[in-house]
Coordinates of C-alpha atoms in Angstrom, one line a residue:
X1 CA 33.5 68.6 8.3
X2 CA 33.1 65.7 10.6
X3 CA 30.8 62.6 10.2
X4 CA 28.0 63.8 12.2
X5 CA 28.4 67.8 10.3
X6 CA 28.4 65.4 6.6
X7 CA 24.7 63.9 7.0
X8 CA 23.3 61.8 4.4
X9 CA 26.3 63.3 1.7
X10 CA 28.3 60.7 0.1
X11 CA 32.2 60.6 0.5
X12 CA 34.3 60.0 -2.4
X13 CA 36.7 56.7 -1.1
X14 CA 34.0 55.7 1.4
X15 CA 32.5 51.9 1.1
X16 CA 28.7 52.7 -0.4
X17 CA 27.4 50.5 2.3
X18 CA 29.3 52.2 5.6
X19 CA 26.3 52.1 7.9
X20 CA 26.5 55.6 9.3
X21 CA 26.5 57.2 5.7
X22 CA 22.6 57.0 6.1
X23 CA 22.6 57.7 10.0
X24 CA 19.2 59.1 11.0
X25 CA 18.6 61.7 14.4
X26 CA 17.2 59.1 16.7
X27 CA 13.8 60.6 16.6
X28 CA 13.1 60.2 13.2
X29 CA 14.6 56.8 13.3
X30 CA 11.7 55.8 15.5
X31 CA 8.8 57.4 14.0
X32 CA 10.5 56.5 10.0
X33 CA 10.6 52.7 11.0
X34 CA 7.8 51.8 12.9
X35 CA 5.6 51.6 10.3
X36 CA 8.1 48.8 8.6
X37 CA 7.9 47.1 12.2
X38 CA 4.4 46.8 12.1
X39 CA 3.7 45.9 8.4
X40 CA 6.8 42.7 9.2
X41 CA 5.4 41.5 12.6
X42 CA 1.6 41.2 10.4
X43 CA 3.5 39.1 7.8
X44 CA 5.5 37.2 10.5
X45 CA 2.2 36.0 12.5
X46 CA 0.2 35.3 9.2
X47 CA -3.3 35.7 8.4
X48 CA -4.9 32.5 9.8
X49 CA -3.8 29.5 11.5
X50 CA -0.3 27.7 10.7
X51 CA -0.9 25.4 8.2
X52 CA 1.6 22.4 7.6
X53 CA 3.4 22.3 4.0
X54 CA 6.1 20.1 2.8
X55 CA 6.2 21.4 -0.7
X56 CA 6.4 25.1 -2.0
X57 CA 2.8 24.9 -3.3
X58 CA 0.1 25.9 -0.1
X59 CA -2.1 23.4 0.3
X60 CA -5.8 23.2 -0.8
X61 CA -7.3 22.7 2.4
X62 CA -6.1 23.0 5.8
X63 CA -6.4 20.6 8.7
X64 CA -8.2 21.3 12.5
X65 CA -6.3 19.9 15.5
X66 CA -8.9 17.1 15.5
X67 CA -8.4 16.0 12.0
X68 CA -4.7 16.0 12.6
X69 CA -6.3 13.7 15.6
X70 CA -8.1 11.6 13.6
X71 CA -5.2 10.8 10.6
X72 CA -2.9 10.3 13.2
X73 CA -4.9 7.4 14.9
X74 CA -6.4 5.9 11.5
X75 CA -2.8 5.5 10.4
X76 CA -1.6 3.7 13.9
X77 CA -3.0 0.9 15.5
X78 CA -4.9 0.7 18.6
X79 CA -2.3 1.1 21.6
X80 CA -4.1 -1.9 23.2
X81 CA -2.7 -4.5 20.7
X82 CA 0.4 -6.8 21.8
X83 CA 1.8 -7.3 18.4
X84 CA 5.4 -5.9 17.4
X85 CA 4.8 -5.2 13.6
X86 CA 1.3 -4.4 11.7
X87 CA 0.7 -3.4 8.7
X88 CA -2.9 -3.1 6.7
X89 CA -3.2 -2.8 3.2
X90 CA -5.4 -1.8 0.2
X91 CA -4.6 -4.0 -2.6
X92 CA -6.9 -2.0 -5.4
X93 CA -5.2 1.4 -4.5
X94 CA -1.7 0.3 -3.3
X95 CA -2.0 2.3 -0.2
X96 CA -0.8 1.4 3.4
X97 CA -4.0 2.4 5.5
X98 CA -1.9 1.3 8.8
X99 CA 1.8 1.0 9.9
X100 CA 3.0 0.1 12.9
X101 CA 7.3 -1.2 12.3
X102 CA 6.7 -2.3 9.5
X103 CA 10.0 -2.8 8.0
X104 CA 11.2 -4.2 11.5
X105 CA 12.7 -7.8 11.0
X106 CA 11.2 -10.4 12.9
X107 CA 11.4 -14.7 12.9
X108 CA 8.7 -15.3 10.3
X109 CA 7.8 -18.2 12.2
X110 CA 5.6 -20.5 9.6
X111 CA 5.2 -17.5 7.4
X112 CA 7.9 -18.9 5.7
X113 CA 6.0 -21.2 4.0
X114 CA 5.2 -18.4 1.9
X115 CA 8.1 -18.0 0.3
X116 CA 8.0 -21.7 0.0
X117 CA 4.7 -22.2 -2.0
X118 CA 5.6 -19.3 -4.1
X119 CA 8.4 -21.3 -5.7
X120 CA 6.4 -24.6 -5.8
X121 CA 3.3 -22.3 -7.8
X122 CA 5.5 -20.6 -9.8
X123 CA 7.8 -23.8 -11.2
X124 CA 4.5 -24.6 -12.1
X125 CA 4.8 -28.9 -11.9
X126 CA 1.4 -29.6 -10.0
X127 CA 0.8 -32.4 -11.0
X128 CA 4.0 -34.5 -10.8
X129 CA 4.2 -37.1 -7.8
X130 CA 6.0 -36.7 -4.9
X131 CA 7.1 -39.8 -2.6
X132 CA 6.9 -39.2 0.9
X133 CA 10.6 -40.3 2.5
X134 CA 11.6 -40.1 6.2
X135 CA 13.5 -36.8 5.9
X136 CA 10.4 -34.6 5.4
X137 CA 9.0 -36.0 8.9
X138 CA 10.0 -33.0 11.1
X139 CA 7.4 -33.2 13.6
X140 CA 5.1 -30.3 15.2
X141 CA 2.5 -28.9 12.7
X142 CA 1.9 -31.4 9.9
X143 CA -0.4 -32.7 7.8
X144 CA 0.1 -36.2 8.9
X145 CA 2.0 -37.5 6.0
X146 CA 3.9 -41.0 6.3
X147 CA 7.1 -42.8 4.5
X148 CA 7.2 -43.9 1.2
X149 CA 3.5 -42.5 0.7
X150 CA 2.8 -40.7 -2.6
X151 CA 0.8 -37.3 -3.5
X152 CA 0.8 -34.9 -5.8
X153 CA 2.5 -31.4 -5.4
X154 CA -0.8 -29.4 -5.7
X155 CA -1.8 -31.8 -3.0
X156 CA 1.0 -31.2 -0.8
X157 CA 0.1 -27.2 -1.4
X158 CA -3.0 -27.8 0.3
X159 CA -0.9 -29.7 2.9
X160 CA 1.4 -27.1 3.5
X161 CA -1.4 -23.8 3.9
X162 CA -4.0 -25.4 5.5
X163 CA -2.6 -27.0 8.5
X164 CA 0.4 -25.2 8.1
X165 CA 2.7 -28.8 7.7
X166 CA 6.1 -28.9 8.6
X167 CA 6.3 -32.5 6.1
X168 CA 4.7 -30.8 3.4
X169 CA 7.4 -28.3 3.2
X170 CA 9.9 -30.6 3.3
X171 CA 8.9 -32.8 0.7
X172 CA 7.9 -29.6 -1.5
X173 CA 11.2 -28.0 -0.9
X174 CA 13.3 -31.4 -1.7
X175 CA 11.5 -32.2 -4.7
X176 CA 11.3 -28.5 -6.3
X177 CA 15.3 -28.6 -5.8
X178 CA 16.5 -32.0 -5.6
X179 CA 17.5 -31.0 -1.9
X180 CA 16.6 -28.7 1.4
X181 CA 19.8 -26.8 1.3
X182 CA 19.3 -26.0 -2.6
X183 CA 16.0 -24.9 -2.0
X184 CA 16.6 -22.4 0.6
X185 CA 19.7 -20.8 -2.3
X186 CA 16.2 -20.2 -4.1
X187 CA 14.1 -18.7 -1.4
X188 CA 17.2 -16.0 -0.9
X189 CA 17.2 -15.4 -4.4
X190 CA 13.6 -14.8 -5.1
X191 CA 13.1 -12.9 -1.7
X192 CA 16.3 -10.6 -3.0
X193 CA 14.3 -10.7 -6.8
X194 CA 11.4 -9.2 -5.3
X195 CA 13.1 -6.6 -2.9
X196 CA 12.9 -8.1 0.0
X197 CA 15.9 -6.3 1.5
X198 CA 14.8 -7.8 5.2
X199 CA 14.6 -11.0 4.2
X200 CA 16.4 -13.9 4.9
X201 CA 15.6 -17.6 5.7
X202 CA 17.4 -20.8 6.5
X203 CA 15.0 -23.7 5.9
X204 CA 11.2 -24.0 4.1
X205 CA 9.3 -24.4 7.1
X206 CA 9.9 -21.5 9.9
X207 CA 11.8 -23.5 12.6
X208 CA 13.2 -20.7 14.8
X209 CA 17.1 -20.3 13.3
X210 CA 19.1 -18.1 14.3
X211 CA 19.5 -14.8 11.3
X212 CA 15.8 -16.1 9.6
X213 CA 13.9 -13.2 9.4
X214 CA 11.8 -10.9 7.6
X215 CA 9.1 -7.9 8.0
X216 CA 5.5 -7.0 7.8
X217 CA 6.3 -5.0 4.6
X218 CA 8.4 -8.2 2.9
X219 CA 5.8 -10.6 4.0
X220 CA 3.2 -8.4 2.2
X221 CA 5.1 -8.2 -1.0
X222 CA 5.2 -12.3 -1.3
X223 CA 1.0 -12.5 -0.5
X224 CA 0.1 -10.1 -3.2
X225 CA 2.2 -12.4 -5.3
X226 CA 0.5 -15.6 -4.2
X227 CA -2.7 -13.6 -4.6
X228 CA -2.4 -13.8 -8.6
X229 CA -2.5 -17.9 -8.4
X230 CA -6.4 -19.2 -8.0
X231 CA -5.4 -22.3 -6.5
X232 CA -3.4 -20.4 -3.7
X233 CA -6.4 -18.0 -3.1
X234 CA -8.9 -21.1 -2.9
X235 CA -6.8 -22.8 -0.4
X236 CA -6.3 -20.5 2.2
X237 CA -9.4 -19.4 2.0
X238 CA -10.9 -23.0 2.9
X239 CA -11.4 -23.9 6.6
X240 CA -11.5 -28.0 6.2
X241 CA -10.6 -30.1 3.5
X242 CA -9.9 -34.1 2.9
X243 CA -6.1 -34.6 0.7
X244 CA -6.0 -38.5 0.6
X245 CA -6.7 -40.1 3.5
X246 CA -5.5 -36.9 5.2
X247 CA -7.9 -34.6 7.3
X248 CA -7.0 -31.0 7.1
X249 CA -8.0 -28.3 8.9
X250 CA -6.9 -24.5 8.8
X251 CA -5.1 -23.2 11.8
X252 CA -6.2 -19.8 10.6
X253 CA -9.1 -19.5 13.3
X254 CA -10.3 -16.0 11.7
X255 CA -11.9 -17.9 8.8
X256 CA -15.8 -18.1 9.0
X257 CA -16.1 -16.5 12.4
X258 CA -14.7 -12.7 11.2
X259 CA -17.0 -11.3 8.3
X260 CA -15.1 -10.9 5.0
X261 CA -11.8 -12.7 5.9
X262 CA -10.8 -15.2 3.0
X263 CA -7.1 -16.1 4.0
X264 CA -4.3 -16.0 4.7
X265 CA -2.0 -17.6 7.1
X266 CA -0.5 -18.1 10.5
X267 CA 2.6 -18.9 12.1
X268 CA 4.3 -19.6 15.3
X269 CA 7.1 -20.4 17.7
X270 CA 8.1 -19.8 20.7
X271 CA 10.8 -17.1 19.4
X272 CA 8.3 -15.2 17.1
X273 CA 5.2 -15.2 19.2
X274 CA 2.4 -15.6 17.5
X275 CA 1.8 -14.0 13.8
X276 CA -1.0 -13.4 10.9
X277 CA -1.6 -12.5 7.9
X278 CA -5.5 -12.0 7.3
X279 CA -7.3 -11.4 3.8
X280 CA -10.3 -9.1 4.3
X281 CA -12.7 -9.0 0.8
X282 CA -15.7 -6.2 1.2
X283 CA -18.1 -5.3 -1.8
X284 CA -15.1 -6.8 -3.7
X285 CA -12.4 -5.2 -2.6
X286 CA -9.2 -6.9 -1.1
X287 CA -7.1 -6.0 1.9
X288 CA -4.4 -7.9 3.5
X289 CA -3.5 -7.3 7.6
X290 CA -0.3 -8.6 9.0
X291 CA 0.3 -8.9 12.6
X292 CA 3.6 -10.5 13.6
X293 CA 4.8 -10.5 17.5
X294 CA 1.6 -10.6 19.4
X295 CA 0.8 -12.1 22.5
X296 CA -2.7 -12.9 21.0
X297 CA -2.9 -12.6 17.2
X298 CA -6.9 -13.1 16.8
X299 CA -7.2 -10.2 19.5
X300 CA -5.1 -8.3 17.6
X301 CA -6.3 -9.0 14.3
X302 CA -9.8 -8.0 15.6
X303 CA -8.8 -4.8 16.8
X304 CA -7.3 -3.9 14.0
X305 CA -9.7 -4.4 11.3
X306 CA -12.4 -3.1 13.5
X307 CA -10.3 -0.2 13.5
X308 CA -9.7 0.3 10.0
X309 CA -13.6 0.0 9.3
X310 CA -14.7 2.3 11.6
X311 CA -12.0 4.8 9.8
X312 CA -12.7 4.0 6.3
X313 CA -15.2 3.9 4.1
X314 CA -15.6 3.0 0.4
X315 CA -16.2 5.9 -1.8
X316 CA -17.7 5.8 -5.6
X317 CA -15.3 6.9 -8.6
X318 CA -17.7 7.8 -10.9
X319 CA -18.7 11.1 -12.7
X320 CA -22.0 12.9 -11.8
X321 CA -24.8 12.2 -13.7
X322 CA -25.5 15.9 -14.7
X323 CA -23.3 16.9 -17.9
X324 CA -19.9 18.2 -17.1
X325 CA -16.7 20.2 -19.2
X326 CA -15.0 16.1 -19.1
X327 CA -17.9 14.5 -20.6
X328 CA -17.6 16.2 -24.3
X329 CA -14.8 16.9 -26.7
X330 CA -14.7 19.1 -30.4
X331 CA -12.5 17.2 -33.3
X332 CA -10.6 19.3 -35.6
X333 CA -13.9 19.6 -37.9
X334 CA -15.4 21.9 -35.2
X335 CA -18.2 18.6 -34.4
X336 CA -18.9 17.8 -30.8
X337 CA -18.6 14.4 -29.7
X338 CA -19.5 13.3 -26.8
X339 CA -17.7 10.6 -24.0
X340 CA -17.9 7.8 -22.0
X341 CA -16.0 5.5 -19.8
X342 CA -15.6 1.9 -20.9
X343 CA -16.7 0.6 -17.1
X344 CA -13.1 -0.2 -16.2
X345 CA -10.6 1.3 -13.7
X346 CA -6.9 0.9 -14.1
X347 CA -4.9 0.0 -10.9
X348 CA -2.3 2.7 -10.5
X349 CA 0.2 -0.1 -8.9
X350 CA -0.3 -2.7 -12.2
X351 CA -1.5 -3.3 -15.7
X352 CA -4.7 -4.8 -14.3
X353 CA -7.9 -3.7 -15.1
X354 CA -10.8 -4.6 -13.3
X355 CA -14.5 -3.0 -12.2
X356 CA -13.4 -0.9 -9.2
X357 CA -15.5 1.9 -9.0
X358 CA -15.0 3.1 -5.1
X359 CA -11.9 3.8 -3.4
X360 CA -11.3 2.7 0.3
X361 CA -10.6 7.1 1.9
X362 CA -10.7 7.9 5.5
X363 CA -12.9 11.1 5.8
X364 CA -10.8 13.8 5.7
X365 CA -9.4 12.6 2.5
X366 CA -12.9 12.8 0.5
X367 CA -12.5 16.8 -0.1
X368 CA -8.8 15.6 -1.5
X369 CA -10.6 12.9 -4.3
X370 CA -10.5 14.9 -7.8
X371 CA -10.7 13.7 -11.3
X372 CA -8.7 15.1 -14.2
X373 CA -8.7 14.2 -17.9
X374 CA -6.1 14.0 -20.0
X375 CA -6.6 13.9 -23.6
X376 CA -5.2 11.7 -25.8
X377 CA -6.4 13.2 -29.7
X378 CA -5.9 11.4 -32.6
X379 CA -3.5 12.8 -35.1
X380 CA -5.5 12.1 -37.7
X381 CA -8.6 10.5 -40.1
X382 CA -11.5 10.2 -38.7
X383 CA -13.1 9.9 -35.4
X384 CA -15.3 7.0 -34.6
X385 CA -17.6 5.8 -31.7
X386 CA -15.8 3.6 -29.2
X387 CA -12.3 5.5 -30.2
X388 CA -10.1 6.1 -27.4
X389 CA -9.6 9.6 -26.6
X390 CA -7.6 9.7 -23.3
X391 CA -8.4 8.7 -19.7
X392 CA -9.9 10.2 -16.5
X393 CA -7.1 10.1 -13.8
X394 CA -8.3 9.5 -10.4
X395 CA -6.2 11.4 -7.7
X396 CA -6.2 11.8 -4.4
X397 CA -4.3 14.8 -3.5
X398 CA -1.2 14.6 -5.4
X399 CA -1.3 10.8 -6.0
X400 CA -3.0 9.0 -8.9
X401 CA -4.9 6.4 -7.4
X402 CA -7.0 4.7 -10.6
X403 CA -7.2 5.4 -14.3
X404 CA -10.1 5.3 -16.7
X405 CA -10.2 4.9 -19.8
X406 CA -12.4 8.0 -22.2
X407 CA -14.0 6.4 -25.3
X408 CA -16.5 8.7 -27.8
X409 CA -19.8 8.1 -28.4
X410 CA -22.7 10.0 -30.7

């Protein structure tokens, strides 16, 4: 009996999955396997439009082209703006609203003097004097200080942010260290302390040298440092003041002609272009800009706040007044107890707590804010009012953006 005469019979010695052991008339084949055809093309194309997944779990909503439109341009800057790097950032939520090379490194320009009055606030020796000698008179921006005059270092602070001096670096950086050279070691050391894996600088003031650099995203990470000091916040966020015999004025042009901007900085040279680094405080809430590269900073800057408020909007984290399942819990007695928040919201990005009650979402990420709790019992004795009984996490989509604290009440 040949192959064709066997069929379907099996043949003792034969491997089980020889292909023409289960060979079909080619009329059958057809009518036997179309069905299967049509039930995996149905599969294949799907029931709906594609929808875009990067994790195994579908997604709980689905984007339209013009969403997809919309993220896409809320997350990059206008296509007008001249500068080489931006970056915007929410400083209650830890979120980067826009990016635009970010991480590039760029000359820092007088940004640098961040780094420098980070050292000088955190050695924390405000009040010790500081004589004036012929070294620290570098020229181009300065605060007009002259030889063998004495200030304080909190008044050299003031000095060095406002009018962005050159001298009031110098004589910062030489007293905080003994020397320029030795300050600049510490600069490096703190920028590699903090991660700032871009970073490098070769003096305390932003002269153009060749290898001093550092990024939008590294820039960002000494402000919200700088943030934590009072006296930082109140300086940068004045327009004129009077040091001395000294005359200050900020060369941040942004302050008291853009609504909400308290801060923070400028710099310039002729190989950096011109850079900024704006504070923007709405109904309490802080964001920092960073433009560095541009052909016209304020321009820029403009643009891109503008842009980021017309995309974004503040949106209330609190629960709805009407009784829900996360407003009441039963101890091991069987009683009900009811709960309450104590009126604070825990960063997600710190320990801090604070009275933020909205969150700074684009649109299309409204439908993604939900709020879980997570109970926290207590193993045992008895339950009393004000009792901490676990916390309401905030989240937006995956990520937990704030944390509130669930207290019982009668």
């Amino acid at each position: 009996m040949n192959n064709e005469q066997a069929g379907n019979r099996f043949t003792p010695g034969r491997s089980f999955n020889t292909i023409d052991r289960w060979r079909f008339p080619a009329g059958r084949v057809s009518s036997c396997l179309w069905p299967i055809w049509g039930l995996i093309a149905l599969f294949l194309c799907g029931f709906g439009p594609p929808t875009m997944v990067d994790r195994d779990v579908a997604p709980r909503q689905r984007f339209t082209v013009g969403q997809l439109r919309q993220i896409q341009q809320a997350q990059t800057p206008p296509p007008e703006i001249s500068a080489v790097s931006v970056l915007v950032y929410d400083l209650d939520s830890g979120r980067e609203l826009m990016t635009k090379a970010a991480h590039l490194p760029v000359s820092p320009a007088s940004l640098a003097k961040l780094m420098t009055a980070l050292l000088v606030l955190e050695q924390n020796r405000l009040e010790e004097q500081v004589t004036i000698q012929r070294q620290d008179l570098v020229g181009e921006a300065e605060m007009g200080l002259r030889e063998g005059e004495v200030l304080r270092v909190d008044e050299l602070l003031w000095g060095l942010l406002i009018p962005s001096g050159n001298d009031a670096a110098m004589a910062l950086a030489r007293h905080h260290s003994g020397g320029v050279e030795a300050f600049v070691g510490h600069m490096n050391l703190r920028a590699g302390d903090l991660g700032m894996h871009r970073t490098q600088f070769h003096n305390p003031n932003g002269f153009d040298a060749d290898g001093q650099v550092s990024s939008a995203q590294d820039l960002l990470v000494i402000v919200r440092r700088l943030w934590e000091y009072p006296l930082f916040r109140q300086i940068v966020g004045t327009p004129a003041a009077t040091v001395g015999s000294h005359e200050l004025r900020t060369t941040n042009r942004l302050l008291g002609a853009y609504p909400g901007v308290n801060g923070v900085k400028t710099g310039t040279t002729f190989q950096s272009g011109q850079s900024l680094i704006a504070g923007l405080e709405q109904n309490g809430h802080q964001l920092f800009a960073v433009v560095l590269g541009s052909v016209d900073r304020y321009h820029d800057m403009r643009l891109v706040l503008q842009a980021v408020q017309g995309d974004y909007s503040w949106v209330s984290l609190r629960l709805p007044e009407r009784p829900t399942a996360l407003d009441r819990l039963f101890d091991a007695e069987g009683n009900r107890w009811f709960l309450r928040t104590d009126g604070l919201i825990v960063d997600s990005n710190s320990s801090a707590t604070g009275p933020l009650f909205e969150a700074l979402l684009a649109a299309w990420e409204r439908q993604e804010l939900q709020v879980f709790r997570r109970v926290q019992i207590p193993s045992a004795g008895k339950w009393d009012a004000g009792m901490q009984v676990g916390v309401l996490e905030w989240r937006l989509g995956d990520t937990v953006i704030a944390t509130q604290r669930l207290l019982v009440q009668w």
